[in-house]
Backbone as numpy.savetxt, mean C-alpha at the origin, in Angstrom:
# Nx Ny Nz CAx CAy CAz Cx Cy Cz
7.97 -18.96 -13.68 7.07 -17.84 -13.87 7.88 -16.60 -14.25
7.19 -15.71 -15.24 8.41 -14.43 -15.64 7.98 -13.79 -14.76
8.82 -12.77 -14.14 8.59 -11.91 -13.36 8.51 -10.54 -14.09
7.54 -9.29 -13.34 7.36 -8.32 -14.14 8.37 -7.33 -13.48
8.65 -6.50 -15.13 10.13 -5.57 -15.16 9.30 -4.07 -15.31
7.97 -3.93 -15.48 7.23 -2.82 -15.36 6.35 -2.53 -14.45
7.50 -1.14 -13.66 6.79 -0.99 -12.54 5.22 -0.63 -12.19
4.83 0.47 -13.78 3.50 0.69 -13.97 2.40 -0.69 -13.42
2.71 -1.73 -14.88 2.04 -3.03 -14.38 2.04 -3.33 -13.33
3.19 -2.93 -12.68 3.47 -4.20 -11.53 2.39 -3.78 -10.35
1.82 -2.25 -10.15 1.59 -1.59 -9.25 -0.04 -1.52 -9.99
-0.42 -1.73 -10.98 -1.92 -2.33 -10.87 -1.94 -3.61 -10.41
-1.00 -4.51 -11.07 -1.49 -5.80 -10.65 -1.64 -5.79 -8.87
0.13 -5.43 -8.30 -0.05 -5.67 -7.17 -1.04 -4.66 -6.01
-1.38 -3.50 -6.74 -2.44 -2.69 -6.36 -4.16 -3.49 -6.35
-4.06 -3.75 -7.04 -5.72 -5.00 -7.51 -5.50 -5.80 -6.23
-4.59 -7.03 -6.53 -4.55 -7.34 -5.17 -4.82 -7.12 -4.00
-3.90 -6.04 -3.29 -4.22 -5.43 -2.21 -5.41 -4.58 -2.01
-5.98 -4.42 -2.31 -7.45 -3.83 -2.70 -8.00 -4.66 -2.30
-7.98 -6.37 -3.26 -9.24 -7.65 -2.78 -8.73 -7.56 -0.87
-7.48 -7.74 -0.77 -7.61 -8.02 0.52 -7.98 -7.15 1.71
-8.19 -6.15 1.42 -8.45 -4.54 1.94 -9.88 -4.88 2.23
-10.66 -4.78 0.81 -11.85 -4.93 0.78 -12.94 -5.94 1.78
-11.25 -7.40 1.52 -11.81 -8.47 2.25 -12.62 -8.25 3.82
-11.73 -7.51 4.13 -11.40 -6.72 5.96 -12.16 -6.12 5.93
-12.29 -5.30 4.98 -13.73 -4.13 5.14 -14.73 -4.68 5.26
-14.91 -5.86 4.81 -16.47 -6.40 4.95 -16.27 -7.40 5.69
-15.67 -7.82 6.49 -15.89 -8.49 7.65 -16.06 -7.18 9.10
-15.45 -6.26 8.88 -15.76 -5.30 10.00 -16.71 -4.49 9.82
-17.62 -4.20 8.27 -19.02 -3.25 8.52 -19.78 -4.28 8.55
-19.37 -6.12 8.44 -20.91 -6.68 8.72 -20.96 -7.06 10.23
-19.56 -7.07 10.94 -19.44 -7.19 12.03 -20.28 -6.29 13.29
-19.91 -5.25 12.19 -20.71 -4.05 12.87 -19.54 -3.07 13.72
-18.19 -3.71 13.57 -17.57 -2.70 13.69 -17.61 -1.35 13.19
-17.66 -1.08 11.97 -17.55 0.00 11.17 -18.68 0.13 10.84
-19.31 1.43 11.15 -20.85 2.18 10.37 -20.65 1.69 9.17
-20.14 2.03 8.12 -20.04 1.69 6.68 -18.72 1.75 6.40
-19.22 0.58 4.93 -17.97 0.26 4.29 -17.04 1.00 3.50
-15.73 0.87 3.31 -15.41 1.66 2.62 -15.57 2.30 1.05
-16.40 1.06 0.73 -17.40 1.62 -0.73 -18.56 3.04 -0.43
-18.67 2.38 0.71 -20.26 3.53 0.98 -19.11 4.66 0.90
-18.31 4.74 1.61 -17.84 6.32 2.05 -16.98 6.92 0.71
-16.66 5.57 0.13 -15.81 6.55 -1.08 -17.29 7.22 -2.26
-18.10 6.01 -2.33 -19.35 6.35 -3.37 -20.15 7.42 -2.51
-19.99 7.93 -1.41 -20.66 9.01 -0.38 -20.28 10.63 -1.40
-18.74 10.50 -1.97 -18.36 11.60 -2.29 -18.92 12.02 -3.73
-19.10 11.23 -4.70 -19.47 11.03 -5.99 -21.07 11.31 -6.09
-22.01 10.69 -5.24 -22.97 10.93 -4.89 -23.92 11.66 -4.32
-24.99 12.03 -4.43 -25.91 13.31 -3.27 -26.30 12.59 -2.12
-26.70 11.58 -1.90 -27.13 11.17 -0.66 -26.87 9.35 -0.17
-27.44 9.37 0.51 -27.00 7.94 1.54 -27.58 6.88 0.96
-28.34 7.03 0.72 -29.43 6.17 -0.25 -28.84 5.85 -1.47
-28.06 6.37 -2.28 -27.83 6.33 -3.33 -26.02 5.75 -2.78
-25.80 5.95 -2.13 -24.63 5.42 -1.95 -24.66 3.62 -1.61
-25.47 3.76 -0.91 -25.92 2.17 -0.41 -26.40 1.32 -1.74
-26.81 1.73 -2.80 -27.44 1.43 -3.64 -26.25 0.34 -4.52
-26.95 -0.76 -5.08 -25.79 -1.55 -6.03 -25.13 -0.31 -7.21
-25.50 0.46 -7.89 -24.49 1.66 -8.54 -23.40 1.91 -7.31
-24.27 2.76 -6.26 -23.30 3.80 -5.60 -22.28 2.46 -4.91
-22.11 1.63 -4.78 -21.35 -0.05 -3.99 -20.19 0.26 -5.16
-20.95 -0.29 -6.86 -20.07 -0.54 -7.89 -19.40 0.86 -7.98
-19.73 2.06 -7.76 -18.83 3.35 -8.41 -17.99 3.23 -6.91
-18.31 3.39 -5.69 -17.08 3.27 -4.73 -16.14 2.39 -4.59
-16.43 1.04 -5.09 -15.51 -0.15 -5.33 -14.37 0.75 -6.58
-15.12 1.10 -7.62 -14.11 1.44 -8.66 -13.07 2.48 -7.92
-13.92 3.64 -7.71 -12.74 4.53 -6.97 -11.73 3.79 -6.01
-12.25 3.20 -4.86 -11.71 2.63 -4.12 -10.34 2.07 -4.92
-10.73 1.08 -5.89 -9.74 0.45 -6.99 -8.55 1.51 -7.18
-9.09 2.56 -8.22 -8.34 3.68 -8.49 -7.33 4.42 -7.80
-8.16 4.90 -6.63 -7.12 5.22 -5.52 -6.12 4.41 -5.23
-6.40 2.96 -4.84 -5.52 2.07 -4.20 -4.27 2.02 -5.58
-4.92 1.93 -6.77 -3.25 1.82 -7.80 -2.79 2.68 -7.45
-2.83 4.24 -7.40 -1.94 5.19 -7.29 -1.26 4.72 -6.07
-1.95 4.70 -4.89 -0.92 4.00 -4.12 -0.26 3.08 -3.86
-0.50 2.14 -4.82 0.37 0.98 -5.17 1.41 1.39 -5.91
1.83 2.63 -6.78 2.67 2.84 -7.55 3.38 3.49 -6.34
2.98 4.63 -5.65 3.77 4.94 -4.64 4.72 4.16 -4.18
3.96 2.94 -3.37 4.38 2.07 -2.53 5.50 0.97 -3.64
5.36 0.71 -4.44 6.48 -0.39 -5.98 7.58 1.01 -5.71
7.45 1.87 -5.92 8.52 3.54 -6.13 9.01 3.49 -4.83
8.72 3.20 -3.99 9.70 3.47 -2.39 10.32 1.87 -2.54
9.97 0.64 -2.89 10.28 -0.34 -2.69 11.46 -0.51 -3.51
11.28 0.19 -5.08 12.18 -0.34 -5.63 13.64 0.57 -5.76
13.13 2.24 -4.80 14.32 2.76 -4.44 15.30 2.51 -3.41
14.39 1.71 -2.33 14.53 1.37 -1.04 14.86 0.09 -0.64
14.74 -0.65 -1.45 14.62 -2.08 -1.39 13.85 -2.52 -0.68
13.60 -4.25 -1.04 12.13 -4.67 0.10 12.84 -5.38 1.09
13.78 -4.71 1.65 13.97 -5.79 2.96 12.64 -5.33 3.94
12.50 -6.03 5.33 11.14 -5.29 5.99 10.44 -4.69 5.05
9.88 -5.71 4.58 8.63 -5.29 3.72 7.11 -5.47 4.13
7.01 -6.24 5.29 5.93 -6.33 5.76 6.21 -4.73 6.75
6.98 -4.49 7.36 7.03 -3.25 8.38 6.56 -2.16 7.14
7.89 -2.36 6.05 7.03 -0.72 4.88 5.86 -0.80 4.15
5.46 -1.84 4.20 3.82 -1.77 3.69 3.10 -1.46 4.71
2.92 -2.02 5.48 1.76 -1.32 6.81 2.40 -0.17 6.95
3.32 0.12 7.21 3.29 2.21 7.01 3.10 2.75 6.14
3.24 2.29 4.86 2.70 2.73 3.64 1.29 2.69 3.62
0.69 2.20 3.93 -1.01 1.68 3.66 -1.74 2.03 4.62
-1.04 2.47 6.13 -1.46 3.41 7.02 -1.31 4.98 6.85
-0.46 5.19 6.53 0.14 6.65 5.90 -0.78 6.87 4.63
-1.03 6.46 3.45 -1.73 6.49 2.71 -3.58 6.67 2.84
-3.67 5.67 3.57 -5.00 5.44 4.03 -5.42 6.58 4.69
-4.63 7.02 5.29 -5.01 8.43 6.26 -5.12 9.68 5.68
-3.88 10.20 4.92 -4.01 10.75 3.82 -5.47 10.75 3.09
-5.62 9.82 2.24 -7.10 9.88 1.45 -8.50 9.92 2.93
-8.82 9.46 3.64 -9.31 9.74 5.02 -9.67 11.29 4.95
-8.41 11.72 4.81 -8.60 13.44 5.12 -8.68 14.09 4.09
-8.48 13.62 3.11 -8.73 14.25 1.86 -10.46 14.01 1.60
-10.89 12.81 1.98 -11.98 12.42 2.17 -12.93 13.83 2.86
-12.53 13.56 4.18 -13.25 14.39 4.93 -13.47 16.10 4.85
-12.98 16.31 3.46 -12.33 17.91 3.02 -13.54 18.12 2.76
-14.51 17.15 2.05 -15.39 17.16 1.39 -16.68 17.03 2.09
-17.36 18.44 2.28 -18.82 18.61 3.01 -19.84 17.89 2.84
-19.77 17.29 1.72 -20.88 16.96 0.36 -21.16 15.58 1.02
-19.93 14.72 1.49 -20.28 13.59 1.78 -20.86 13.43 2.97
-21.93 12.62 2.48 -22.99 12.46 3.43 -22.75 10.91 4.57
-22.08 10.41 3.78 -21.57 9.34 4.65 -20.42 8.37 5.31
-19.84 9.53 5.66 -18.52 9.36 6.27 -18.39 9.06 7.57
-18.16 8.25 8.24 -18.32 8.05 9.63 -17.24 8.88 10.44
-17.80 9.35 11.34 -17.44 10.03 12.64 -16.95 9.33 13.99
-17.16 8.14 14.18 -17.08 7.28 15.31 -15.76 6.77 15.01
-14.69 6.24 16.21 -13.48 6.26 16.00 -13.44 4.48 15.64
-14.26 3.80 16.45 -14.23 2.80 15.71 -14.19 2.12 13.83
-15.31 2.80 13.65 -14.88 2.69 12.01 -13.80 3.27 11.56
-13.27 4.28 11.87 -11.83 4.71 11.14 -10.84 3.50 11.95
-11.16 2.92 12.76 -9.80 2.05 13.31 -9.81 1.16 12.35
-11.30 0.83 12.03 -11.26 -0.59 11.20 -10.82 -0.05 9.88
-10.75 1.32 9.41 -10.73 1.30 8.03 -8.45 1.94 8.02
-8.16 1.54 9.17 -6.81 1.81 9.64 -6.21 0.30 9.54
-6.81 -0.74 10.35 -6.39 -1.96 9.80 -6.55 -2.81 8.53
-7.71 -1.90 7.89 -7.91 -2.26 6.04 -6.98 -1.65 4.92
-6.86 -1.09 5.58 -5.33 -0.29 5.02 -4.23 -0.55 5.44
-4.11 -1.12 6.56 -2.50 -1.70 6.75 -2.59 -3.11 5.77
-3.55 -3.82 6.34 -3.95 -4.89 4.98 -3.49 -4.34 3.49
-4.21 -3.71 3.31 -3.87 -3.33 1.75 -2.24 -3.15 1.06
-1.39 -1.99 2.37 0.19 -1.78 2.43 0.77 -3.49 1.97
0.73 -4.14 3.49 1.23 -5.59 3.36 1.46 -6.14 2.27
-0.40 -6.87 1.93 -0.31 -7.58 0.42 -0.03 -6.76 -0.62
0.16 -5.92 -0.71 0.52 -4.98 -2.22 2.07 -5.17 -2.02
2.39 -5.00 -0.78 4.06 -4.75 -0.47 4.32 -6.44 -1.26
3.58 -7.31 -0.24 4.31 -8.70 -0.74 4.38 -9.26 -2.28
2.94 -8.59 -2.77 2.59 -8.95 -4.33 3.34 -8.31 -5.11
3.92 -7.04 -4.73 5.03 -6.24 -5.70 6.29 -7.32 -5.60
6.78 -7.78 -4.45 8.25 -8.18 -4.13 8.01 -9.61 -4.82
6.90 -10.47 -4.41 6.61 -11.31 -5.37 6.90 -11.31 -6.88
5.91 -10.64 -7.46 5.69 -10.62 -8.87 6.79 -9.59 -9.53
7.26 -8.87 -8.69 8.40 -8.15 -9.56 9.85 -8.49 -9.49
10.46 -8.21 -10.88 11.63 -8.75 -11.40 12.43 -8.16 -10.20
13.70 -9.19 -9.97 14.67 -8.62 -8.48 15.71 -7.38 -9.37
15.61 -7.62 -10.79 16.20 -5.80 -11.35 15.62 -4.95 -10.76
14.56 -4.72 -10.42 13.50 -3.57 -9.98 13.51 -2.88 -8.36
14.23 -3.85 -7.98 14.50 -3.98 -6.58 16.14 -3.82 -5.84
16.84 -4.12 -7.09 18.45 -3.00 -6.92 18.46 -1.84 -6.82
18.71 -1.63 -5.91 18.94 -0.07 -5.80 20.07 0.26 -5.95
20.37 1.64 -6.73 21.59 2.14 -6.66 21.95 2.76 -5.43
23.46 2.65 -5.12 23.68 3.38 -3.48 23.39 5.10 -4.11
22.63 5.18 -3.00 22.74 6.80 -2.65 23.70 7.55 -2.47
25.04 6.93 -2.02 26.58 7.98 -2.00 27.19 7.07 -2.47
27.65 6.92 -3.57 28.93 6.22 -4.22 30.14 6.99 -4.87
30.20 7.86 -4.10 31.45 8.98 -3.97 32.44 8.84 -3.09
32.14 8.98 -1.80 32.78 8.46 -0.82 33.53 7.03 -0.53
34.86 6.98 -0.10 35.25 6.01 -0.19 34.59 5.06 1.56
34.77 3.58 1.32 34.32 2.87 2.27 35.35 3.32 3.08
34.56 2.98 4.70 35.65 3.55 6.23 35.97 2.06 6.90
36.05 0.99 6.02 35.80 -0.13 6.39 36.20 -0.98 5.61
37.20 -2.03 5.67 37.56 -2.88 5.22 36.79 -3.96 4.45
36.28 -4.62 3.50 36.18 -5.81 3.44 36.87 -7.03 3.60
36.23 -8.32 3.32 37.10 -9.61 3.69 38.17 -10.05 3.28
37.87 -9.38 1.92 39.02 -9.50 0.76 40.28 -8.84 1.11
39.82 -7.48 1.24 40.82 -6.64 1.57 41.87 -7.44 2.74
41.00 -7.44 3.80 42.15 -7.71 5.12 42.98 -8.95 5.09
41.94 -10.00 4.08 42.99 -11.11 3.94 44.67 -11.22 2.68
43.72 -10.07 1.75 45.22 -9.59 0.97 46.66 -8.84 1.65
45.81 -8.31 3.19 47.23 -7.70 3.54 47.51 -8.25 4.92
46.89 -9.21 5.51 47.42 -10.15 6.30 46.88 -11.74 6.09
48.38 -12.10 5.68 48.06 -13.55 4.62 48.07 -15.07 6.25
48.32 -14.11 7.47 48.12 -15.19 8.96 46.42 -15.14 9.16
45.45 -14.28 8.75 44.38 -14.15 8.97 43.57 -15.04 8.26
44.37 -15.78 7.20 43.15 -16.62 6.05 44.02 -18.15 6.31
44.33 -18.35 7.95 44.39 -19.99 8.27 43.63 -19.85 9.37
Protein backbone atom coordinates (compact mmCIF):
# COMPACT_ATOMS: atom_id res chain seq x y z
CA UNK A 1 0.00 0.00 0.00
CA UNK A 2 1.63 3.65 -0.79
CA UNK A 3 1.68 5.56 2.03
CA UNK A 4 0.65 9.29 2.01
CA UNK A 5 3.61 12.04 1.92
CA UNK A 6 0.84 14.93 2.12
CA UNK A 7 0.19 16.08 5.25
CA UNK A 8 -2.88 18.23 3.97
CA UNK A 9 -4.42 14.80 2.57
CA UNK A 10 -3.32 12.91 5.18
CA UNK A 11 -5.33 15.03 7.84
CA UNK A 12 -8.69 14.88 5.79
CA UNK A 13 -8.40 11.44 5.21
CA UNK A 14 -7.31 10.68 8.74
CA UNK A 15 -9.66 13.52 10.02
CA UNK A 16 -12.88 11.73 8.08
CA UNK A 17 -12.04 8.85 9.89
CA UNK A 18 -11.93 10.00 13.23
CA UNK A 19 -15.04 11.86 12.86
CA UNK A 20 -16.95 8.27 11.72
CA UNK A 21 -15.67 7.05 14.97
CA UNK A 22 -16.51 10.15 17.10
CA UNK A 23 -19.80 10.23 15.58
CA UNK A 24 -20.02 6.46 16.17
CA UNK A 25 -19.92 7.27 20.22
CA UNK A 26 -22.07 10.11 19.83
CA UNK A 27 -24.86 8.10 18.87
CA UNK A 28 -24.62 5.42 21.04
CA UNK A 29 -24.60 7.96 24.08
CA UNK A 30 -27.63 10.49 22.84
CA UNK A 31 -29.64 7.22 22.07
CA UNK A 32 -28.53 5.87 25.28
CA UNK A 33 -29.76 8.80 26.72
CA UNK A 34 -26.67 9.74 28.10
CA UNK A 35 -26.31 12.94 26.31
CA UNK A 36 -29.43 15.43 25.76
CA UNK A 37 -28.28 15.77 22.15
CA UNK A 38 -26.04 14.81 19.68
CA UNK A 39 -23.28 16.41 18.61
CA UNK A 40 -24.93 17.27 15.19
CA UNK A 41 -27.88 18.89 17.04
CA UNK A 42 -25.48 21.21 18.95
CA UNK A 43 -23.14 22.04 16.15
CA UNK A 44 -26.45 22.58 13.58
CA UNK A 45 -27.95 24.54 16.99
CA UNK A 46 -25.38 27.38 15.95
CA UNK A 47 -26.14 27.74 12.14
CA UNK A 48 -29.73 27.59 12.87
CA UNK A 49 -32.73 29.70 14.75
CA UNK A 50 -34.28 27.08 16.66
CA UNK A 51 -34.48 23.43 18.04
CA UNK A 52 -36.78 22.27 15.67
CA UNK A 53 -34.88 23.05 12.87
CA UNK A 54 -31.87 21.66 14.27
CA UNK A 55 -33.42 18.22 14.89
CA UNK A 56 -34.64 18.33 11.45
CA UNK A 57 -32.87 15.90 8.58
CA UNK A 58 -31.22 19.53 7.02
CA UNK A 59 -30.25 20.85 10.47
CA UNK A 60 -28.60 16.63 11.30
CA UNK A 61 -26.96 16.98 7.51
CA UNK A 62 -25.54 20.81 8.03
CA UNK A 63 -24.16 19.78 11.73
CA UNK A 64 -22.67 16.50 10.48
CA UNK A 65 -20.89 18.74 7.76
CA UNK A 66 -19.58 21.27 10.24
CA UNK A 67 -18.90 18.71 12.64
CA UNK A 68 -16.75 17.14 9.52
CA UNK A 69 -15.09 20.55 8.95
CA UNK A 70 -14.11 21.28 12.29
CA UNK A 71 -12.76 17.83 12.97
CA UNK A 72 -10.16 18.28 9.62
CA UNK A 73 -8.79 21.36 11.03
CA UNK A 74 -8.13 19.41 13.90
CA UNK A 75 -6.85 16.64 12.28
CA UNK A 76 -4.26 18.88 10.62
CA UNK A 77 -3.37 20.17 14.03
CA UNK A 78 -3.08 16.87 15.44
CA UNK A 79 -0.74 15.15 11.70
CA UNK A 80 1.44 18.89 12.67
CA UNK A 81 2.25 17.88 16.37
CA UNK A 82 2.72 14.22 15.24
CA UNK A 83 4.89 14.79 12.55
CA UNK A 84 7.02 17.40 14.63
CA UNK A 85 6.85 15.25 17.60
CA UNK A 86 6.84 11.98 16.46
CA UNK A 87 4.13 9.27 17.07
CA UNK A 88 5.64 7.41 19.74
CA UNK A 89 2.54 7.36 22.55
CA UNK A 90 0.27 8.02 20.13
CA UNK A 91 -2.65 6.70 21.62
CA UNK A 92 -1.70 9.01 24.97
CA UNK A 93 -1.27 12.29 22.19
CA UNK A 94 -4.39 11.73 20.51
CA UNK A 95 -6.72 11.56 23.46
CA UNK A 96 -5.09 14.85 24.62
CA UNK A 97 -5.34 16.17 21.42
CA UNK A 98 -9.07 15.36 20.87
CA UNK A 99 -9.77 16.28 24.50
CA UNK A 100 -7.96 19.60 24.32
CA UNK A 101 -9.52 20.29 21.03
CA UNK A 102 -12.94 19.16 21.78
CA UNK A 103 -13.05 21.54 24.64
CA UNK A 104 -11.73 24.31 22.91
CA UNK A 105 -14.61 24.19 20.14
CA UNK A 106 -17.16 23.36 23.37
CA UNK A 107 -16.33 26.88 24.40
CA UNK A 108 -16.11 28.42 21.43
CA UNK A 109 -19.45 26.77 21.01
CA UNK A 110 -20.91 28.11 24.04
CA UNK A 111 -19.68 31.93 23.10
CA UNK A 112 -22.59 31.75 21.09
CA UNK A 113 -26.11 32.98 22.69
CA UNK A 114 -27.96 32.11 19.56
CA UNK A 115 -27.61 28.47 20.20
CA UNK A 116 -30.51 27.15 21.29
CA UNK A 117 -29.33 23.76 21.85
CA UNK A 118 -26.46 23.22 23.70
CA UNK A 119 -26.63 21.16 26.65
CA UNK A 120 -25.99 22.34 30.11
CA UNK A 121 -25.98 19.03 32.07
CA UNK A 122 -22.51 17.67 32.82
CA UNK A 123 -23.35 14.42 31.65
CA UNK A 124 -23.64 15.21 27.99
CA UNK A 125 -20.45 17.19 27.89
CA UNK A 126 -18.74 13.99 29.54
CA UNK A 127 -20.07 12.00 26.74
CA UNK A 128 -19.17 14.54 24.17
CA UNK A 129 -15.41 14.44 26.19
CA UNK A 130 -15.15 10.72 25.49
CA UNK A 131 -16.30 11.38 21.65
CA UNK A 132 -13.57 13.38 21.35
CA UNK A 133 -10.97 11.45 22.94
CA UNK A 134 -12.35 8.85 20.35
CA UNK A 135 -11.90 11.10 17.60
CA UNK A 136 -7.87 12.22 18.97
CA UNK A 137 -7.07 8.24 19.06
CA UNK A 138 -8.38 7.08 15.61
CA UNK A 139 -7.20 10.17 13.75
CA UNK A 140 -3.84 9.78 15.80
CA UNK A 141 -3.71 6.00 14.62
CA UNK A 142 -5.08 6.68 10.95
CA UNK A 143 -2.42 9.49 10.47
CA UNK A 144 0.56 7.06 11.81
CA UNK A 145 -1.06 4.40 9.73
CA UNK A 146 -1.61 5.94 6.43
CA UNK A 147 1.25 8.34 6.58
CA UNK A 148 4.61 8.00 4.93
CA UNK A 149 7.35 7.27 8.06
CA UNK A 150 9.26 10.59 6.08
CA UNK A 151 6.52 12.58 7.69
CA UNK A 152 7.17 11.35 10.97
CA UNK A 153 11.16 12.15 11.22
CA UNK A 154 11.64 14.71 13.04
CA UNK A 155 14.44 16.90 12.97
CA UNK A 156 16.25 17.24 16.51
CA UNK A 157 15.36 20.43 18.05
CA UNK A 158 19.15 21.19 19.29
CA UNK A 159 21.65 19.87 16.93
CA UNK A 160 24.23 22.35 18.04
CA UNK A 161 25.22 21.04 21.08
CA UNK A 162 27.53 18.37 21.33
CA UNK A 163 26.26 14.80 22.88
CA UNK A 164 27.21 14.47 27.00
CA UNK A 165 27.21 10.85 26.29
CA UNK A 166 28.98 8.35 24.66
CA UNK A 167 27.68 6.00 22.13
CA UNK A 168 28.44 2.19 21.55
CA UNK A 169 30.64 2.87 18.91
CA UNK A 170 32.44 5.36 20.53
CA UNK A 171 33.39 3.42 23.82
CA UNK A 172 34.21 0.34 21.95
CA UNK A 173 36.77 2.38 19.64
CA UNK A 174 38.59 3.49 22.74
CA UNK A 175 38.42 0.47 24.85
CA UNK A 176 39.10 -2.48 22.48
CA UNK A 177 38.68 -5.08 26.30
CA UNK A 178 35.00 -3.86 26.22
CA UNK A 179 33.97 -5.51 22.70
CA UNK A 180 34.86 -9.37 24.16
Amino acid sequence: MNKIKDRVFLSILAGGIGTIFMMIVDLITSQSGLAQRSYRTTAAGVWVSSRRQANSWEGQLLGSIMTLGLSMIGAFGLVSLLTKYGKDKIVLKGMFFGISFGAIIQALLSVFVINKVSPKDALSNLSYVASDAVFGITTALAASTLGHDSLFDAEPQNNWLKPTEKTSEEIMANNPMAAR
